Amino acid sequence: MNLADLDRIRDECRALVTKRALVSAGTAVVPIPGVDLIADVGILTKLLPEISAKFGLDHDQVEKMDPRRAEQVLVVATSLGNTAIGRAVTKRVVAAILRRVGVRLVGKQAAKFVPFLGQAVAASISFGAMKLAGDRHIDDCYETARRTLPPQPEIATD
């Protein structure tokens, strides 16, 4: 893997996050409190490992790395504040990530009580929160992968 590969993967992941954020926004219009939050946890529980895997950083991939490189990956991810890279993504991990965007989610729940306009606001907040959480994970995966890339052989230019 090289920097060009990482750039391509980042772009693919951003499109994936946008699609999943639209699904999250769709569940936010359901007028039953909590349904959208349950959906968001489910979406992120699948989405985060999928993004990590595209960068070669999911739990199983890191377990199979050379121990020094695996340790380096975990150290870089931890220094970025990411608890999902190289680890099993549980509902607890997702809950911690959702707490990072918690203010938005509280607003989303409150907005549902306002007819019509409230549902539109809740959907836009849900989209934004999911996009923020997904894009942060992409950025962390990109940076972790970039910092831990094996040295690339130099190409002679004559």
mmCIF file of C-alpha atoms in Angstrom:
data_model
loop_
_atom_site.group_PDB
_atom_site.id
_atom_site.type_symbol
_atom_site.label_atom_id
_atom_site.label_comp_id
_atom_site.label_asym_id
_atom_site.label_seq_id
_atom_site.Cartn_x
_atom_site.Cartn_y
_atom_site.Cartn_z
ATOM 1 C CA MET A 1 0.000 0.000 0.000
ATOM 2 C CA ASN A 2 1.211 3.501 -0.786
ATOM 3 C CA LEU A 3 -0.032 7.075 -0.358
ATOM 4 C CA ALA A 4 -2.022 6.997 -3.613
ATOM 5 C CA ASP A 5 -3.819 3.848 -2.395
ATOM 6 C CA LEU A 6 -4.620 5.555 0.899
ATOM 7 C CA ASP A 7 -6.052 8.576 -0.933
ATOM 8 C CA ARG A 8 -8.265 6.324 -3.081
ATOM 9 C CA ILE A 9 -9.455 4.348 -0.044
ATOM 10 C CA ARG A 10 -10.230 7.570 1.828
ATOM 11 C CA ASP A 11 -12.401 8.778 -1.064
ATOM 12 C CA GLU A 12 -14.244 5.428 -1.246
ATOM 13 C CA CYS A 13 -14.859 5.513 2.496
ATOM 14 C CA ARG A 14 -16.193 9.073 2.401
ATOM 15 C CA ALA A 15 -18.801 7.986 -0.164
ATOM 16 C CA LEU A 16 -19.689 4.996 2.029
ATOM 17 C CA VAL A 17 -20.115 7.222 5.098
ATOM 18 C CA THR A 18 -22.378 9.584 3.151
ATOM 19 C CA LYS A 19 -24.636 6.675 2.139
ATOM 20 C CA ARG A 20 -24.848 5.398 5.719
ATOM 21 C CA ALA A 21 -25.463 8.928 7.037
ATOM 22 C CA LEU A 22 -28.449 9.171 4.665
ATOM 23 C CA VAL A 23 -29.814 5.939 6.154
ATOM 24 C CA SER A 24 -29.335 7.418 9.618
ATOM 25 C CA ALA A 25 -31.200 10.561 8.563
ATOM 26 C CA GLY A 26 -34.021 8.385 7.261
ATOM 27 C CA THR A 27 -34.441 6.637 10.594
ATOM 28 C CA ALA A 28 -34.408 9.983 12.401
ATOM 29 C CA VAL A 29 -37.768 10.938 10.904
ATOM 30 C CA VAL A 30 -39.443 8.014 12.682
ATOM 31 C CA PRO A 31 -41.357 9.762 15.471
ATOM 32 C CA ILE A 32 -40.576 7.110 18.104
ATOM 33 C CA PRO A 33 -37.808 8.325 20.448
ATOM 34 C CA GLY A 34 -34.762 6.053 20.586
ATOM 35 C CA VAL A 35 -35.363 4.142 17.354
ATOM 36 C CA ASP A 36 -32.873 6.295 15.492
ATOM 37 C CA LEU A 37 -30.248 5.956 18.223
ATOM 38 C CA ILE A 38 -30.535 2.168 18.089
ATOM 39 C CA ALA A 39 -30.186 2.369 14.309
ATOM 40 C CA ASP A 40 -27.135 4.655 14.612
ATOM 41 C CA VAL A 41 -25.409 2.196 16.956
ATOM 42 C CA GLY A 42 -26.129 -0.626 14.505
ATOM 43 C CA ILE A 43 -24.873 1.396 11.551
ATOM 44 C CA LEU A 44 -21.644 2.412 13.279
ATOM 45 C CA THR A 45 -21.027 -1.093 14.648
ATOM 46 C CA LYS A 46 -20.818 -2.288 11.040
ATOM 47 C CA LEU A 47 -19.425 0.850 9.395
ATOM 48 C CA LEU A 48 -16.353 1.447 11.569
ATOM 49 C CA PRO A 49 -14.850 -2.036 11.105
ATOM 50 C CA GLU A 50 -15.630 -1.825 7.382
ATOM 51 C CA ILE A 51 -13.668 1.425 7.116
ATOM 52 C CA SER A 52 -10.832 0.030 9.235
ATOM 53 C CA ALA A 53 -10.666 -3.079 7.026
ATOM 54 C CA LYS A 54 -10.358 -0.999 3.858
ATOM 55 C CA PHE A 55 -7.265 0.624 5.392
ATOM 56 C CA GLY A 56 -5.940 -2.763 6.573
ATOM 57 C CA LEU A 57 -6.557 -1.803 10.199
ATOM 58 C CA ASP A 58 -9.422 -3.925 11.484
ATOM 59 C CA HIS A 59 -8.999 -6.195 14.491
ATOM 60 C CA ASP A 60 -8.176 -9.370 12.526
ATOM 61 C CA GLN A 61 -5.765 -7.591 10.173
ATOM 62 C CA VAL A 62 -3.845 -5.980 13.034
ATOM 63 C CA GLU A 63 -3.684 -9.322 14.869
ATOM 64 C CA LYS A 64 -1.928 -10.836 11.822
ATOM 65 C CA MET A 65 0.648 -8.028 11.516
ATOM 66 C CA ASP A 66 4.223 -8.238 12.641
ATOM 67 C CA PRO A 67 4.039 -7.531 16.414
ATOM 68 C CA ARG A 68 6.130 -4.358 16.146
ATOM 69 C CA ARG A 69 3.952 -2.928 13.396
ATOM 70 C CA ALA A 70 0.749 -3.940 15.222
ATOM 71 C CA GLU A 71 1.985 -2.149 18.334
ATOM 72 C CA GLN A 72 2.854 0.900 16.254
ATOM 73 C CA VAL A 73 -0.658 0.912 14.745
ATOM 74 C CA LEU A 74 -2.277 0.761 18.178
ATOM 75 C CA VAL A 75 -0.006 3.476 19.584
ATOM 76 C CA VAL A 76 -0.747 5.833 16.677
ATOM 77 C CA ALA A 77 -4.494 5.131 16.863
ATOM 78 C CA THR A 78 -4.520 5.717 20.613
ATOM 79 C CA SER A 79 -2.549 8.963 20.232
ATOM 80 C CA LEU A 80 -5.285 10.134 17.846
ATOM 81 C CA GLY A 81 -7.918 9.251 20.453
ATOM 82 C CA ASN A 82 -9.362 6.422 18.361
ATOM 83 C CA THR A 83 -10.509 3.342 20.262
ATOM 84 C CA ALA A 84 -11.861 1.470 17.234
ATOM 85 C CA ILE A 85 -8.755 1.006 15.062
ATOM 86 C CA GLY A 86 -7.252 -2.453 15.477
ATOM 87 C CA ARG A 87 -9.793 -3.473 18.064
ATOM 88 C CA ALA A 88 -13.102 -5.278 18.046
ATOM 89 C CA VAL A 89 -15.856 -2.686 17.625
ATOM 90 C CA THR A 90 -18.483 -3.256 20.283
ATOM 91 C CA LYS A 91 -21.591 -1.332 21.222
ATOM 92 C CA ARG A 92 -19.558 0.121 24.091
ATOM 93 C CA VAL A 93 -16.943 1.494 21.667
ATOM 94 C CA VAL A 94 -19.699 2.916 19.468
ATOM 95 C CA ALA A 95 -21.365 4.495 22.504
ATOM 96 C CA ALA A 96 -18.076 6.255 23.325
ATOM 97 C CA ILE A 97 -17.854 7.545 19.759
ATOM 98 C CA LEU A 98 -21.451 8.755 19.884
ATOM 99 C CA ARG A 99 -20.681 10.608 23.112
ATOM 100 C CA ARG A 100 -18.134 12.626 21.102
ATOM 101 C CA VAL A 101 -21.034 13.965 19.056
ATOM 102 C CA GLY A 102 -23.497 13.779 21.976
ATOM 103 C CA VAL A 103 -24.740 17.353 21.958
ATOM 104 C CA ARG A 104 -25.997 16.909 18.441
ATOM 105 C CA LEU A 105 -27.796 13.688 19.357
ATOM 106 C CA VAL A 106 -29.580 15.287 22.331
ATOM 107 C CA GLY A 107 -30.774 18.042 20.018
ATOM 108 C CA LYS A 108 -32.000 15.453 17.562
ATOM 109 C CA GLN A 109 -34.149 13.746 20.204
ATOM 110 C CA ALA A 110 -35.612 17.058 21.380
ATOM 111 C CA ALA A 111 -36.358 18.206 17.823
ATOM 112 C CA LYS A 112 -38.591 15.179 17.204
ATOM 113 C CA PHE A 113 -41.294 16.684 19.398
ATOM 114 C CA VAL A 114 -41.868 19.564 16.975
ATOM 115 C CA PRO A 115 -44.207 18.393 14.187
ATOM 116 C CA PHE A 116 -42.787 18.289 10.631
ATOM 117 C CA LEU A 117 -40.018 20.843 11.044
ATOM 118 C CA GLY A 118 -38.681 18.952 14.060
ATOM 119 C CA GLN A 119 -38.380 15.747 12.043
ATOM 120 C CA ALA A 120 -36.484 17.577 9.315
ATOM 121 C CA VAL A 121 -34.157 19.075 11.920
ATOM 122 C CA ALA A 122 -33.696 15.647 13.545
ATOM 123 C CA ALA A 123 -32.850 14.125 10.157
ATOM 124 C CA SER A 124 -30.276 16.805 9.379
ATOM 125 C CA ILE A 125 -28.703 16.487 12.835
ATOM 126 C CA SER A 126 -28.602 12.707 12.449
ATOM 127 C CA PHE A 127 -26.958 12.995 9.046
ATOM 128 C CA GLY A 128 -24.407 15.473 10.388
ATOM 129 C CA ALA A 129 -23.578 13.430 13.483
ATOM 130 C CA MET A 130 -23.146 10.209 11.497
ATOM 131 C CA LYS A 131 -21.058 11.995 8.871
ATOM 132 C CA LEU A 132 -18.900 13.556 11.586
ATOM 133 C CA ALA A 133 -18.319 10.235 13.380
ATOM 134 C CA GLY A 134 -17.604 8.378 10.128
ATOM 135 C CA ASP A 135 -15.321 11.056 8.684
ATOM 136 C CA ARG A 136 -13.356 11.280 11.942
ATOM 137 C CA HIS A 137 -12.790 7.539 11.814
ATOM 138 C CA ILE A 138 -11.679 7.785 8.182
ATOM 139 C CA ASP A 139 -9.254 10.582 9.061
ATOM 140 C CA ASP A 140 -7.855 8.554 11.972
ATOM 141 C CA CYS A 141 -7.494 5.419 9.830
ATOM 142 C CA TYR A 142 -5.827 7.408 7.060
ATOM 143 C CA GLU A 143 -3.371 9.025 9.467
ATOM 144 C CA THR A 144 -2.635 5.735 11.246
ATOM 145 C CA ALA A 145 -2.049 3.924 7.963
ATOM 146 C CA ARG A 146 0.076 6.791 6.619
ATOM 147 C CA ARG A 147 2.261 6.932 9.708
ATOM 148 C CA THR A 148 2.753 3.170 9.738
ATOM 149 C CA LEU A 149 3.357 2.613 6.026
ATOM 150 C CA PRO A 150 6.357 0.377 5.431
ATOM 151 C CA PRO A 151 9.240 2.265 3.823
ATOM 152 C CA GLN A 152 8.725 2.501 0.084
ATOM 153 C CA PRO A 153 11.627 1.731 -2.249
ATOM 154 C CA GLU A 154 12.819 4.847 -4.010
ATOM 155 C CA ILE A 155 12.367 4.939 -7.755
ATOM 156 C CA ALA A 156 15.343 6.204 -9.684
ATOM 157 C CA THR A 157 14.505 9.057 -12.039
ATOM 158 C CA ASP A 158 17.050 9.601 -14.754
#
